[in-house]
Short mmCIF file of C-alpha atoms in Angstrom, two decimals:
data_model
loop_
_atom_site.label_atom_id
_atom_site.label_comp_id
_atom_site.label_asym_id
_atom_site.label_seq_id
_atom_site.Cartn_x
_atom_site.Cartn_y
_atom_site.Cartn_z
CA MET A 202 28.64 -20.92 -10.54
CA ILE A 203 26.36 -22.62 -8.00
CA ARG A 204 27.83 -20.54 -5.18
CA TYR A 205 27.19 -17.36 -7.18
CA SER A 206 23.60 -18.42 -7.97
CA LEU A 207 22.94 -19.06 -4.28
CA ALA A 208 24.46 -15.67 -3.44
CA THR A 209 22.07 -13.91 -5.87
CA ILE A 210 19.10 -15.64 -4.20
CA LEU A 211 20.34 -14.46 -0.79
CA LEU A 212 20.91 -10.97 -2.19
CA LEU A 213 17.32 -10.87 -3.48
CA LEU A 214 16.00 -11.93 -0.06
CA ALA A 215 18.18 -9.28 1.58
CA ALA A 216 16.65 -6.71 -0.81
CA PHE A 217 13.22 -7.54 0.65
CA VAL A 218 14.58 -6.68 4.10
CA VAL A 219 16.19 -3.40 2.98
CA GLN A 220 13.00 -2.45 1.08
CA GLN A 221 11.24 -2.14 4.47
CA PHE A 222 13.56 0.78 5.28
CA LEU A 223 12.82 2.69 2.08
CA PRO A 224 9.76 4.93 2.46
CA ALA A 225 7.84 6.59 -0.37
CA PHE A 226 8.77 10.16 -1.33
CA THR A 227 5.52 12.00 -0.67
CA GLY A 228 6.81 15.14 -2.41
CA LEU A 229 7.37 13.14 -5.61
CA HIS A 230 3.84 11.75 -5.95
CA HIS A 231 4.70 8.84 -3.65
CA SER A 232 7.58 7.62 -5.81
CA ARG A 233 9.90 5.07 -4.25
CA ILE A 234 13.04 3.08 -4.88
CA LEU A 235 12.04 -0.44 -5.92
CA LEU A 236 15.11 -2.19 -4.61
CA VAL A 237 13.70 -5.73 -4.94
CA GLN A 238 12.96 -5.23 -8.63
CA LEU A 239 16.35 -3.58 -9.18
CA VAL A 240 18.31 -6.37 -7.52
CA PHE A 241 16.36 -8.94 -9.52
CA LEU A 242 17.01 -7.10 -12.82
CA CYS A 243 20.73 -6.72 -12.12
CA CYS A 244 21.03 -10.37 -11.07
CA ALA A 245 19.01 -11.52 -14.10
CA VAL A 246 21.56 -10.16 -16.54
CA THR A 247 24.41 -11.98 -14.79
CA VAL A 248 22.94 -15.50 -14.52
CA GLY A 249 21.63 -18.21 -16.83
CA THR A 250 17.96 -18.70 -17.74
CA PRO A 251 17.13 -21.34 -15.08
CA THR A 252 18.52 -19.19 -12.22
CA MET A 253 16.83 -16.09 -13.64
CA LEU A 254 13.47 -17.90 -13.67
CA LEU A 255 14.02 -19.12 -10.10
CA LEU A 256 14.81 -15.55 -9.01
CA ALA A 257 11.69 -14.32 -10.85
CA PHE A 258 9.54 -16.85 -9.01
CA ILE A 259 10.99 -15.98 -5.59
CA GLY A 260 10.83 -12.22 -6.25
CA GLY A 261 7.28 -12.22 -7.62
CA PHE A 262 5.97 -14.61 -4.97
CA PHE A 263 7.31 -12.63 -2.00
CA TRP A 264 6.42 -9.28 -3.57
CA ASP A 265 2.80 -10.38 -3.84
CA ALA A 266 2.91 -11.75 -0.28
CA GLN A 267 4.00 -8.28 0.81
CA CYS A 268 1.47 -6.29 -1.22
CA ALA A 269 -1.70 -8.37 -1.67
CA LEU A 270 -4.90 -6.90 -0.23
CA GLY A 271 -7.58 -8.95 1.47
CA PRO A 272 -11.15 -9.46 0.24
CA HIS A 273 -13.59 -6.57 0.74
CA GLY A 274 -15.98 -8.33 3.05
CA GLY A 275 -19.26 -6.78 4.12
CA ASP A 276 -22.77 -7.57 2.98
CA PRO A 277 -22.75 -8.46 -0.75
CA GLU A 278 -26.33 -7.18 -1.05
CA VAL A 279 -25.12 -3.67 -0.16
CA TYR A 280 -21.72 -3.82 -1.87
CA THR A 281 -22.97 -5.33 -5.11
CA GLN A 282 -20.17 -3.99 -7.32
CA GLN A 283 -17.00 -4.87 -5.46
CA VAL A 284 -13.58 -3.75 -6.65
CA GLU A 285 -11.56 -6.72 -7.87
CA ASN A 286 -8.24 -7.70 -6.32
CA LEU A 287 -5.25 -8.52 -8.44
CA GLN A 288 -4.72 -12.27 -8.44
CA PHE A 289 -1.94 -13.39 -6.11
CA GLY A 290 1.02 -14.50 -8.23
CA TYR A 291 0.70 -12.05 -11.13
CA SER A 292 4.03 -10.47 -10.15
CA ILE A 293 5.80 -13.79 -10.84
CA LEU A 294 4.91 -13.42 -14.52
CA LEU A 295 5.86 -9.72 -14.54
CA PHE A 296 9.23 -10.51 -12.95
CA GLY A 297 9.72 -13.28 -15.53
CA GLY A 298 8.97 -10.82 -18.35
CA MET A 299 11.42 -8.25 -16.98
CA GLY A 300 14.06 -10.94 -16.57
CA LEU A 301 13.69 -12.00 -20.21
CA LEU A 302 14.10 -8.36 -21.27
CA MET A 303 17.35 -8.10 -19.32
CA HIS A 304 18.54 -11.41 -20.77
CA GLY A 305 18.20 -9.85 -24.23
CA ILE A 306 21.22 -7.62 -23.60
CA GLN A 307 23.26 -10.22 -21.74
CA PRO A 308 25.80 -10.41 -24.65
CA LEU A 309 26.57 -6.70 -24.17
CA PHE A 310 26.97 -7.20 -20.42
CA LYS A 311 29.33 -10.11 -20.99
CA GLN A 312 31.48 -7.80 -23.11
CA GLY A 313 31.83 -5.55 -20.08
CA LYS A 314 29.27 -2.90 -21.16
CA TRP A 315 27.31 -2.93 -17.93
CA HIS A 316 26.16 0.67 -18.49
CA PHE A 317 23.57 -0.51 -21.01
CA SER A 318 22.19 -2.92 -18.44
CA ALA A 319 22.02 -0.10 -15.87
CA VAL A 320 19.95 2.07 -18.25
CA LEU A 321 17.81 -0.89 -19.27
CA SER A 322 17.05 -1.65 -15.60
CA GLY A 323 15.37 1.79 -15.39
CA ILE A 324 13.40 1.14 -18.58
CA ALA A 325 12.42 -2.33 -17.29
CA VAL A 326 11.14 -0.86 -14.00
CA LEU A 327 9.10 1.70 -15.96
CA LEU A 328 7.64 -1.07 -18.15
CA TYR A 329 6.97 -3.17 -15.03
CA LEU A 330 5.01 -0.33 -13.38
CA ALA A 331 3.17 0.45 -16.62
CA ALA A 332 2.22 -3.22 -17.03
CA GLU A 333 1.09 -3.42 -13.39
CA TYR A 334 -1.04 -0.29 -13.74
CA THR A 335 -2.52 -1.58 -17.02
CA ILE A 336 -3.46 -4.86 -15.31
CA ILE A 337 -5.16 -2.90 -12.49
CA ASN A 338 -7.15 -0.92 -15.08
CA PHE A 339 -8.00 -4.05 -17.04
CA VAL A 340 -9.16 -5.99 -13.98
CA ARG A 341 -11.10 -3.12 -12.39
CA GLY A 342 -12.33 -1.38 -15.55
CA GLU A 343 -12.56 2.37 -16.35
CA PHE A 344 -9.12 3.13 -17.77
CA THR A 345 -7.67 6.24 -16.11
CA LEU A 346 -4.14 7.58 -16.42
CA GLY A 347 -3.48 10.92 -14.75
CA ARG A 348 -0.43 13.16 -14.77
CA ALA A 349 0.35 12.24 -11.15
CA THR A 350 0.44 8.51 -11.98
CA MET A 351 2.75 9.10 -14.94
CA ILE A 352 5.12 11.21 -12.81
CA GLN A 353 5.00 8.58 -10.07
CA MET A 354 5.97 5.81 -12.52
CA ALA A 355 8.70 7.84 -14.27
CA SER A 356 10.32 9.11 -11.07
CA THR A 357 10.17 5.66 -9.45
CA ALA A 358 11.95 4.18 -12.49
CA PHE A 359 14.53 6.98 -12.51
CA LEU A 360 15.24 6.83 -8.77
CA THR A 361 15.55 3.05 -8.94
CA MET A 362 17.90 3.24 -11.94
CA LEU A 363 20.25 5.57 -10.06
CA PHE A 364 21.09 2.74 -7.68
CA SER A 365 21.87 0.16 -10.38
CA PRO A 366 25.66 0.90 -10.51
CA LEU A 367 25.79 0.16 -6.79
CA VAL A 368 24.03 -3.18 -7.24
CA PHE A 369 26.29 -4.09 -10.18
CA TRP A 370 29.35 -3.20 -8.09
CA LEU A 371 28.02 -5.49 -5.35
CA LEU A 372 27.45 -8.28 -7.88
CA PHE A 373 31.01 -7.97 -9.23
CA ARG A 374 32.33 -8.23 -5.66
CA ILE A 375 30.17 -11.28 -4.95
CA ALA A 376 31.27 -12.92 -8.22
CA LYS A 377 34.93 -12.31 -7.30
CA THR A 378 34.39 -13.83 -3.86
CA CYS A 379 32.72 -16.86 -5.46
CA SER A 380 35.58 -17.14 -8.02
CA HIS A 381 33.09 -16.75 -10.83
CA SER A 382 33.21 -14.41 -13.82
CA ILE A 383 29.96 -12.68 -14.78
CA ASN A 384 31.47 -10.92 -17.82
CA PRO A 385 33.97 -13.50 -19.18
CA GLU A 386 34.49 -11.86 -22.59
CA ALA A 387 35.57 -8.58 -21.00
CA GLY A 388 38.00 -10.53 -18.80
CA ARG A 389 39.48 -12.34 -21.81
CA ARG A 390 39.90 -9.02 -23.64
CA ARG A 391 41.67 -7.50 -20.64
CA ARG A 392 44.05 -10.45 -20.45
CA ALA A 393 44.76 -10.29 -24.22
CA ARG A 394 45.79 -6.65 -23.83
CA MET B 89 16.07 -24.13 -26.72
CA LYS B 90 18.42 -26.06 -24.45
CA PRO B 91 16.72 -28.94 -22.55
CA LEU B 92 17.67 -27.41 -19.18
CA ASN B 93 16.12 -24.06 -20.14
CA LEU B 94 12.98 -25.82 -21.36
CA ILE B 95 12.61 -27.71 -18.06
CA ALA B 96 13.24 -24.49 -16.11
CA THR B 97 10.61 -22.63 -18.16
CA LEU B 98 8.05 -25.41 -17.63
CA LEU B 99 8.75 -25.47 -13.88
CA PHE B 100 8.47 -21.66 -13.74
CA LEU B 101 5.12 -21.68 -15.53
CA GLY B 102 3.90 -24.52 -13.31
CA GLY B 103 4.91 -22.55 -10.22
CA ALA B 104 3.22 -19.41 -11.50
CA VAL B 105 -0.01 -21.32 -12.20
CA TRP B 106 0.16 -22.86 -8.70
CA ALA B 107 0.54 -19.37 -7.15
CA LEU B 108 -2.22 -17.88 -9.33
CA THR B 109 -4.70 -20.51 -8.22
CA ARG B 110 -4.26 -20.02 -4.45
CA SER B 111 -7.45 -19.28 -2.53
CA ASP B 112 -7.87 -16.12 -0.39
CA ARG B 113 -7.28 -18.21 2.72
CA SER B 114 -4.02 -19.70 1.43
CA VAL B 115 -2.86 -16.22 0.39
CA ARG B 116 -3.52 -14.96 3.93
CA GLU B 117 -1.54 -17.88 5.36
CA ILE B 118 1.37 -17.12 2.99
CA GLN B 119 1.20 -13.43 3.97
CA ASN B 120 1.17 -14.30 7.66
CA ALA B 121 4.28 -16.46 7.26
CA TYR B 122 5.97 -13.69 5.25
CA TYR B 123 5.20 -10.96 7.80
CA ARG B 124 6.19 -13.23 10.69
CA ALA B 125 9.63 -13.66 9.10
CA MET B 126 9.86 -9.92 8.39
CA ALA B 127 8.59 -8.75 11.79
CA PRO B 128 11.96 -7.68 13.32
CA PHE B 129 12.90 -5.69 10.20
CA LEU B 130 9.44 -4.12 9.92
CA LYS B 131 9.77 -2.91 13.49
CA SER B 132 13.14 -1.29 12.79
CA GLY B 133 11.90 0.10 9.46
CA SER B 134 8.87 1.78 11.00
CA LYS B 135 11.00 3.08 13.91
CA LEU B 136 13.29 4.72 11.39
CA GLU B 137 10.32 6.29 9.58
CA THR B 138 8.82 7.51 12.88
CA HIS B 139 12.17 9.04 13.95
CA ALA B 140 12.59 10.76 10.58
CA ARG B 141 9.08 12.18 10.82
CA ALA B 142 9.68 13.32 14.42
CA PHE B 143 12.93 15.00 13.37
CA LEU B 144 11.17 16.88 10.56
CA GLU B 145 8.45 17.91 13.00
CA GLU B 146 11.04 19.22 15.46
CA THR B 147 12.73 21.36 12.85
CA ARG B 148 9.53 23.27 12.16
CA HIS B 149 9.62 26.90 13.18
CA SER B 150 9.09 27.34 16.93
CA LYS B 151 6.59 30.19 16.41
CA GLU B 152 4.50 27.96 14.20
CA LEU B 153 4.54 25.35 16.95
CA GLU B 154 3.65 27.93 19.59
CA ALA B 155 0.66 29.07 17.54
CA GLU B 156 -0.34 25.44 17.01
CA LEU B 157 -0.05 24.80 20.76
CA GLU B 158 -2.22 27.81 21.50
CA THR B 159 -4.89 26.64 19.05
CA THR B 160 -4.71 23.11 20.44
CA ARG B 161 -5.16 24.47 23.99
CA GLU B 162 -8.21 26.42 22.88
CA GLN B 163 -9.63 23.36 21.16
CA LEU B 164 -8.87 21.21 24.22
CA GLY B 165 -10.75 23.62 26.46
CA ARG B 166 -13.66 23.67 24.03
CA LEU B 167 -13.68 19.88 23.79
CA ARG B 168 -13.55 19.54 27.59
CA LEU B 169 -16.63 21.70 27.82
CA ILE B 170 -18.36 19.64 25.13
CA GLU B 171 -17.28 16.42 26.86
CA SER B 172 -18.68 17.52 30.22
CA ARG B 173 -21.94 18.42 28.48
CA PHE B 174 -21.85 15.08 26.64
CA ARG B 175 -21.32 13.18 29.91
CA ALA B 176 -24.26 14.98 31.49
CA LEU B 177 -26.43 14.17 28.47
CA GLU B 178 -25.21 10.57 28.46
CA TYR B 179 -26.09 10.20 32.13
CA GLU B 180 -29.48 11.77 31.52
CA ASN B 181 -30.00 9.51 28.52
CA VAL B 182 -29.11 6.38 30.51
CA GLN B 183 -31.49 7.45 33.25
CA LEU B 184 -34.30 8.03 30.79
CA ARG B 185 -33.66 4.74 28.96
CA HIS B 186 -33.57 2.95 32.26
CA ALA B 187 -36.84 4.59 33.16
CA LEU B 188 -38.33 3.44 29.87
CA SER B 189 -36.83 -0.07 30.30
CA PHE B 190 -34.68 0.29 27.18
CA LYS B 191 -31.77 -2.09 26.71
CA GLU B 192 -28.25 -0.74 27.06
CA ALA B 193 -27.36 0.94 23.77
CA THR B 194 -24.38 3.16 24.30
CA ARG B 195 -21.48 0.70 23.91
CA PHE B 196 -18.63 1.93 21.70
CA ASP B 197 -15.29 0.22 22.41
CA VAL B 198 -12.26 1.65 20.66
CA VAL B 199 -8.52 1.00 20.71
CA ALA B 200 -6.16 3.93 20.15
CA ALA B 201 -3.18 3.35 17.86
CA ARG B 202 -0.38 5.28 16.20
CA VAL B 203 0.40 5.30 12.48
CA ILE B 204 3.89 3.86 12.15
CA ARG B 205 4.25 3.43 8.40
CA ARG B 206 2.67 5.15 5.40
CA ASN B 207 2.01 3.73 1.94
CA PRO B 208 4.27 0.67 2.11
CA THR B 209 3.06 -0.49 -1.34
CA THR B 210 3.18 1.18 -4.77
CA TRP B 211 -0.48 1.30 -5.77
CA TRP B 212 -2.59 0.69 -2.66
CA GLN B 213 -3.30 3.44 -0.15
CA THR B 214 -2.60 1.84 3.18
CA VAL B 215 -0.93 2.68 6.49
CA GLU B 216 0.34 0.45 9.27
CA ILE B 217 -0.61 0.97 12.90
CA ASP B 218 1.03 -0.23 16.12
CA ALA B 219 -1.91 -2.29 17.38
CA GLY B 220 -2.88 -5.82 16.43
CA SER B 221 -4.69 -8.92 17.58
CA LYS B 222 -3.10 -8.66 21.06
CA ARG B 223 -5.35 -5.65 21.63
CA GLY B 224 -8.41 -7.30 20.16
CA ILE B 225 -8.09 -6.04 16.60
CA GLY B 226 -9.32 -8.20 13.72
CA THR B 227 -9.91 -7.63 10.02
CA GLN B 228 -12.81 -5.56 8.64
CA LEU B 229 -13.01 -3.25 11.65
CA ALA B 230 -13.66 0.46 11.13
CA VAL B 231 -10.80 2.88 11.82
CA LEU B 232 -11.59 6.47 12.84
CA SER B 233 -9.79 9.67 13.69
CA ASN B 234 -11.26 12.64 15.52
CA GLU B 235 -12.13 14.08 12.08
CA GLY B 236 -14.07 11.12 10.69
CA LEU B 237 -13.65 7.75 9.00
CA VAL B 238 -10.07 6.77 8.12
CA GLY B 239 -10.63 3.31 6.65
CA LYS B 240 -10.80 -0.31 7.75
CA ILE B 241 -8.42 -3.01 8.96
CA ASP B 242 -7.22 -5.06 6.00
CA ARG B 243 -4.64 -7.33 7.61
CA VAL B 244 -3.50 -8.15 11.13
CA ASP B 245 0.05 -9.42 11.56
CA SER B 246 0.36 -12.83 13.15
CA GLY B 247 2.69 -11.34 15.79
CA GLY B 248 -0.35 -9.45 17.07
CA GLU B 249 1.36 -6.06 17.37
CA ARG B 250 0.68 -4.44 13.99
CA SER B 251 -2.17 -4.07 11.53
CA SER B 252 -2.58 -2.70 8.05
CA VAL B 253 -5.34 -0.15 7.42
CA LEU B 254 -6.88 0.25 3.97
CA LEU B 255 -7.54 3.99 3.72
CA LEU B 256 -10.83 5.51 2.63
CA THR B 257 -8.93 7.12 -0.26
CA ASP B 258 -8.22 3.71 -1.81
CA GLU B 259 -10.42 2.58 -4.66
CA LYS B 260 -11.04 -0.74 -2.92
CA CYS B 261 -12.42 0.74 0.31
CA LEU B 262 -16.17 0.88 -0.33
CA VAL B 263 -18.49 2.57 2.17
CA SER B 264 -22.26 2.74 2.11
CA ALA B 265 -22.94 6.48 2.51
CA ARG B 266 -25.84 8.93 2.83
CA VAL B 267 -26.06 12.64 2.14
CA GLU B 268 -27.14 14.79 5.08
CA GLY B 269 -30.54 16.38 4.65
CA SER B 270 -31.53 14.24 1.68
CA PRO B 271 -32.78 10.70 1.11
CA GLU B 272 -29.82 9.98 -1.21
CA VAL B 273 -27.63 6.95 -0.46
CA GLY B 274 -24.70 5.68 -2.50
CA ILE B 275 -21.35 3.93 -2.35
CA LEU B 276 -18.31 6.02 -1.49
CA SER B 277 -14.80 5.00 -2.56
CA GLY B 278 -11.40 6.48 -3.34
CA ARG B 279 -10.12 7.22 -6.82
CA ARG B 280 -7.45 5.32 -8.72
CA GLY B 281 -4.09 7.10 -8.92
CA GLY B 282 -5.29 9.74 -6.47
CA PHE B 283 -1.85 10.99 -5.38
CA ASP B 284 -2.22 14.40 -7.09
CA GLY B 285 -2.82 17.08 -4.42
CA GLU B 286 -5.70 16.63 -2.00
CA PRO B 287 -7.56 13.34 -2.32
CA VAL B 288 -11.11 13.32 -3.62
CA LEU B 289 -13.62 10.50 -3.11
CA ARG B 290 -16.38 9.30 -5.45
CA LEU B 291 -19.94 8.93 -4.23
CA ARG B 292 -21.60 6.75 -6.85
CA PHE B 293 -25.04 5.28 -7.54
CA LEU B 294 -27.03 8.35 -6.46
CA SER B 295 -30.38 8.73 -8.19
CA ALA B 296 -30.42 10.48 -11.58
CA ASN B 297 -32.19 13.55 -10.17
CA ALA B 298 -30.34 13.57 -6.87
CA ALA B 299 -31.13 16.75 -4.97
CA VAL B 300 -27.65 17.16 -3.54
CA ARG B 301 -25.46 20.25 -3.66
CA PRO B 302 -21.87 21.18 -2.83
CA GLY B 303 -21.27 21.73 0.87
CA GLN B 304 -23.61 18.99 2.11
CA ARG B 305 -21.98 16.52 4.49
CA VAL B 306 -21.75 12.79 3.84
CA PHE B 307 -22.10 10.16 6.59
CA THR B 308 -22.01 6.38 6.79
CA THR B 309 -25.39 4.64 6.62
CA GLY B 310 -24.38 1.73 8.85
CA ARG B 311 -25.51 -0.76 6.19
CA GLY B 312 -23.16 -3.40 4.84
CA GLY B 313 -21.87 -4.80 8.12
CA ILE B 314 -18.50 -3.04 8.37
CA PHE B 315 -18.95 0.61 9.32
CA GLN B 316 -21.15 1.99 12.10
CA PRO B 317 -23.79 4.59 11.15
CA ASN B 318 -23.39 8.39 11.26
CA ILE B 319 -19.61 8.57 10.95
CA LEU B 320 -18.54 11.68 9.05
CA LEU B 321 -16.95 10.92 5.68
CA GLY B 322 -16.61 14.31 4.00
CA THR B 323 -18.30 17.17 2.21
CA ILE B 324 -19.71 17.22 -1.31
CA ASP B 325 -17.47 19.16 -3.68
CA SER B 326 -19.32 18.80 -6.98
CA VAL B 327 -22.10 16.74 -8.55
CA GLU B 328 -22.13 15.16 -12.00
CA LYS B 329 -25.56 14.09 -13.24
CA GLY B 330 -25.85 11.19 -15.65
CA ALA B 331 -28.73 9.67 -17.60
CA LEU B 332 -29.19 6.73 -15.22
CA ASP B 333 -27.51 7.88 -12.02
CA SER B 334 -25.50 10.72 -10.53
CA GLU B 335 -22.07 10.86 -9.03
CA ALA B 336 -20.68 13.33 -6.51
CA LEU B 337 -17.08 14.16 -5.71
CA VAL B 338 -16.49 14.33 -1.98
CA ARG B 339 -13.66 16.01 -0.05
CA PRO B 340 -12.76 13.70 2.86
CA SER B 341 -13.11 15.13 6.35
CA VAL B 342 -9.86 13.47 7.46
CA ASN B 343 -6.51 15.02 6.60
CA PHE B 344 -4.76 11.88 5.35
CA ALA B 345 -1.43 13.68 4.87
CA ASP B 346 -1.19 14.32 8.61
CA LEU B 347 -2.57 11.14 10.06
CA GLY B 348 -1.02 10.45 13.47
CA ALA B 349 -3.36 8.79 15.96
CA VAL B 350 -6.33 6.64 14.99
CA PHE B 351 -9.00 4.63 16.79
CA VAL B 352 -10.08 1.12 15.85
CA VAL B 353 -13.73 0.42 16.67
CA LEU B 354 -13.83 -3.01 18.31
CA SER B 355 -17.55 -3.07 18.88
CA ALA B 356 -20.40 -0.64 18.74
CA ASP B 357 -24.14 -0.64 18.73
CA SER B 358 -25.66 0.45 15.47
#
């Protein structure tokens, strides 16, 4: 169990590395594959609450370290109405929220129905992006939601979801290597047959 | 709730509060450490992106490239002529200033850099360039292309070989701007979620009866301490008049979809 938990942490850190090789699809309104979020979501459904929260903290913390913008600078007398930054660390809470959502269907995953988790990972990414965009609008004011933004969010969620079977396959392999079962009920049923 | 889960939740919330209360300086230190650890992978990642882009460029039709080469040659010849004229004028100007005992006022140091990565984040409009502190680059420096203002340096990697540029099309990049041929000044910025087609900028805080019309050019004022004056920003596309102030939509002069080489202004006289 501990070995598997450590492996998921390493897998999440590896996802940060691989994410650097995944550019945005300019033809699809700058959609992208959010591998870090996907790996976190897939891991979240296979581990207990404490490990999930640890993964959420690591994922959110490093994601913000990667994406945070600096202060505007310049003369405040000229730039009187500066555009607010998102507070560093907000992603930790968003990752935590997504993790709790995935935990909700953990019983289904334990029965071997990983397909539901794969679909839910896409929905969770969509909700994550929607929540992030809502926070930006809330912090900066003037709510705007254009067609391009909606397509960007939907296609990012869809593209990300397509890779979830691959991540689940990887997690099953890791669990086997660590002699740990991530869907024990399905295993028991198989043995009973 | 199980005691272990309760402790984990409390620790998670404590950690989140700790992260949320970091100062700008601490955040920059965290980012520096993160990018230092990621540096080898970032290099490979941007190489891959550059190779992919080069491959796509190579596969373009040869006739199209020939025509482009011809146009570029024509432009080069024209620019050489302009440059020789500019040099002559500069020399004449220096001579005249010297004669009038003016102080030296023609310093404009720039560093050329290549764009190696585009839009690495979901919501912010940024690019990464292959020049950093080793070549004298620091934060809040203006970045130009031969078409006009591109943006400003947002972050310099601690390795000193890369920097992140916040593009003019981002909502957070504010520029004090003036409209050519009018006394109107305002603040120019990008628009949120501006990935649909060509980007459009917002020029806000113009006076209610602003005498501006489509087609007028917009330049930097030089106020605010970041951007030098008289850098071309774009052309007015439309004007919306309000009760208290007016707002204009501006087409940027720079083609952000085809951004290759940029220049970081290290120092300039305003």
